[in-house]
Tab-separated table of C-alpha atoms in Angstrom:
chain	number	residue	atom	x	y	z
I	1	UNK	CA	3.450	-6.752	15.414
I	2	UNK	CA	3.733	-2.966	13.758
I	3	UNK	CA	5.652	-2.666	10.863
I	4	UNK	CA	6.485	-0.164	8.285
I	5	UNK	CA	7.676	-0.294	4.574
I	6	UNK	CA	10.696	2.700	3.831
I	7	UNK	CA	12.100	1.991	0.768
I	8	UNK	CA	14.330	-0.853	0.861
I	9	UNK	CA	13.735	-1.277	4.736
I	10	UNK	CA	11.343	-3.223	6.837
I	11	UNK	CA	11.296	-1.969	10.479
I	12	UNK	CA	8.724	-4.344	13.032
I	13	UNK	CA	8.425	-4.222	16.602
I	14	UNK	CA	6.337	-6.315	18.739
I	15	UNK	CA	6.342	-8.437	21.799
I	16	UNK	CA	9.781	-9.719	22.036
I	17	UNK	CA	11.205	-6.261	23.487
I	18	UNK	CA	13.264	-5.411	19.864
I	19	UNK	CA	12.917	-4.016	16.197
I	20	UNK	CA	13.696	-5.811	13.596
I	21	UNK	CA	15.329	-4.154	10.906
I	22	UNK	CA	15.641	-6.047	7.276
I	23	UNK	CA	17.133	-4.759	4.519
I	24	UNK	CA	18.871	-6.643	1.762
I	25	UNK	CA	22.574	-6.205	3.661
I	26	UNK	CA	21.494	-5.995	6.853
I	27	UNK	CA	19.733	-7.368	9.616
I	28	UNK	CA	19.967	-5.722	12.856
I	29	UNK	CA	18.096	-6.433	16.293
I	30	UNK	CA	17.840	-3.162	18.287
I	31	UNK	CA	16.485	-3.303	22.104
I	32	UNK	CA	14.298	-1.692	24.385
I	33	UNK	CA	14.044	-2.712	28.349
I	34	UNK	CA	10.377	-4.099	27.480
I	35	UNK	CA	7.948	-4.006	24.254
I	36	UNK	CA	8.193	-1.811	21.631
I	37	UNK	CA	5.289	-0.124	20.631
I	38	UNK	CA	5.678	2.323	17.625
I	39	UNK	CA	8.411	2.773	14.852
I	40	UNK	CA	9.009	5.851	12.626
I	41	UNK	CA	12.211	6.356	10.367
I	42	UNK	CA	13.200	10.211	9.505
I	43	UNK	CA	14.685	9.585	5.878
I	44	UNK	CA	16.315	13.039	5.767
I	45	UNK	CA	18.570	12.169	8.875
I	46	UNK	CA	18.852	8.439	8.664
I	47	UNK	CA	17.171	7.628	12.347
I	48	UNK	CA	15.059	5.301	13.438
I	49	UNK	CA	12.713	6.577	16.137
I	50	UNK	CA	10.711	4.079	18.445
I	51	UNK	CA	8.498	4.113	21.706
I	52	UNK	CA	8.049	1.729	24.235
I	53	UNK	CA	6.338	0.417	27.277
I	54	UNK	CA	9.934	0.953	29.510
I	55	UNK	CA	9.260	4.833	29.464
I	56	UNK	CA	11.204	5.563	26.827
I	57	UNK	CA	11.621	6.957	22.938
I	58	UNK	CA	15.135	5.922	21.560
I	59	UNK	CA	16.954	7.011	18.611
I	60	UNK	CA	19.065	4.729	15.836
I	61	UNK	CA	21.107	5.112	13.579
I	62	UNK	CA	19.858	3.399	10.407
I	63	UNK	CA	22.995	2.146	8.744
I	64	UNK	CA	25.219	0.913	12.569
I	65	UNK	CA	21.896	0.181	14.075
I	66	UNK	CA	23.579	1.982	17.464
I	67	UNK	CA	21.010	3.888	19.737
I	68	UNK	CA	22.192	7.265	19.478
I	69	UNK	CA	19.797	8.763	22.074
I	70	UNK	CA	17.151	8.055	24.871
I	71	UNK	CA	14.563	10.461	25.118
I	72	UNK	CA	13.178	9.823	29.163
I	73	UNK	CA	10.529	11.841	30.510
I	74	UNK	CA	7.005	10.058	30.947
I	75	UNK	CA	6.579	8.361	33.926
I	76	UNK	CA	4.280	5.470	31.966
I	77	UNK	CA	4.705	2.826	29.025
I	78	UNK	CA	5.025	5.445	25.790
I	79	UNK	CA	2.444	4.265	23.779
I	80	UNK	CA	2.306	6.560	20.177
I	81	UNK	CA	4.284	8.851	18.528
I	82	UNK	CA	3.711	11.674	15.581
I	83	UNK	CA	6.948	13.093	14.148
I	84	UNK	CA	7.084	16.317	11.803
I	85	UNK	CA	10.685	17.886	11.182
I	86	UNK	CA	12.595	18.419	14.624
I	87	UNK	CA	8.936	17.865	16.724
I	88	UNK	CA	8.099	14.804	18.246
I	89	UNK	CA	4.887	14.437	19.830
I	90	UNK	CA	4.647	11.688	22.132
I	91	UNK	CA	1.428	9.797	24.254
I	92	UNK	CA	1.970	7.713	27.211
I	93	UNK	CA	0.465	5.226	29.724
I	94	UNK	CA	1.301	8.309	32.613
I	95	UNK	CA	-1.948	10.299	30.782
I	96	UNK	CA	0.352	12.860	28.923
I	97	UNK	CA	1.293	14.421	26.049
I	98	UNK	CA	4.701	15.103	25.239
I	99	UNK	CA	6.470	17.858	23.184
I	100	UNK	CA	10.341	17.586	21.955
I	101	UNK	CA	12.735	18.498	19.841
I	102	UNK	CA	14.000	14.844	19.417
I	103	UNK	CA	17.509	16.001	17.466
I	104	UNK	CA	18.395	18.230	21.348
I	105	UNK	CA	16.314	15.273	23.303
I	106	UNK	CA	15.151	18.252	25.004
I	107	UNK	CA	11.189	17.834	26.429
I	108	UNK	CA	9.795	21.483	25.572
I	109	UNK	CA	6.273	20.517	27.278
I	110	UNK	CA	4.323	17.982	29.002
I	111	UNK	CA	0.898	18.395	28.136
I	112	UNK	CA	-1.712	17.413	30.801
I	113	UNK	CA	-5.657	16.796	31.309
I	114	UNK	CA	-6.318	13.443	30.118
I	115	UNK	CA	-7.633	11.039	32.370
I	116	UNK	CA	-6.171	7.803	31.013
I	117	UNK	CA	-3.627	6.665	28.647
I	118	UNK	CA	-3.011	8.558	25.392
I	119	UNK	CA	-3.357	6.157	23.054
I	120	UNK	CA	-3.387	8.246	19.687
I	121	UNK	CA	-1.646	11.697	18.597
I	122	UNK	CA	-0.954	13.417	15.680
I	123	UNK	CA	1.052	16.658	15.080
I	124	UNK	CA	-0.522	19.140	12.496
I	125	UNK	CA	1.750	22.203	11.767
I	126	UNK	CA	-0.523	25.046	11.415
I	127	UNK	CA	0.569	28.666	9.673
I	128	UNK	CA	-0.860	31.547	10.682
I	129	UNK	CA	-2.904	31.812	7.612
I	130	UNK	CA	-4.367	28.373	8.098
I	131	UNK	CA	-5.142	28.845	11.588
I	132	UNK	CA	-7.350	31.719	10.717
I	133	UNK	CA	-9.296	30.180	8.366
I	134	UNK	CA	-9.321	26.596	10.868
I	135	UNK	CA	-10.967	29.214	13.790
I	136	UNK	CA	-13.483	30.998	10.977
I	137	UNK	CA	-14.656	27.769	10.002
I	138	UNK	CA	-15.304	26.708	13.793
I	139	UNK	CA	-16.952	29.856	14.332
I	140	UNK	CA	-18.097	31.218	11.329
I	141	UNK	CA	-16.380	34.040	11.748
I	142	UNK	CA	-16.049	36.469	8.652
């Protein structure tokens, strides 16, 4: 079972095709189709963001614990996610990457090349500034 520790909230997922959400009011069961896989919860909006193996990312509401949104678009089990503002950056079981903007549900890209599962991503907001000095580092450029 995954779990993570926001404040005054436990959120686990596991085998048994839910999250668990404990807090000291409230305890909530919200459901995927099949086996959750990742959680995350975006404390500036409230949501509660998690993948699973039926295809899908859905979105909570924290306090109702009412799916506010399914994000569809990978063909396989979705097995990670990275979230950073509106971005969500997704890997699946279908050997893609995903790109959103999770508050539209809108895919902006599929990402493609990898030859099995994506089982790890990360999402690293880069300025201009810090991209420069990322690529002179690489290449020792001066």
């Amino acid at each position: 079972m995954l779990s993570s520790i926001y404040w005054d909230i436990l959120i686990g997922c596991g085998e048994s095709n839910s999250i668990r959400r404990y807090s000291y009011i409230l305890h909530t069961p919200l459901s995927h189709l099949m086996t959750t896989t990742l959680t995350h919860t975006h404390t500036h909006t409230q949501k509660i963001l998690s993948c699973s193996y039926d295809t899908t990312v859905r979105i909570w509401d924290r306090q109702s614990g009412e799916c506010i949104r399914i994000l569809s678009g990978h063909e396989g089990s979705v097995n990670v996610m990275s979230l950073h503002n509106n971005i969500l950056v997704t890997g699946s079981g279908d050997n893609t990457v995903g790109v959103w903007d999770w508050t539209t549900g809108r895919l902006k890209r599929r990402l493609r090349g990898h030859t099995d599962e994506v089982v790890q991503v990360c999402y690293i907001p880069l300025s201009l500034s810090s991209l420069f000095s990322l690529l002179s580092s690489l290449f020792s450029l001066s």
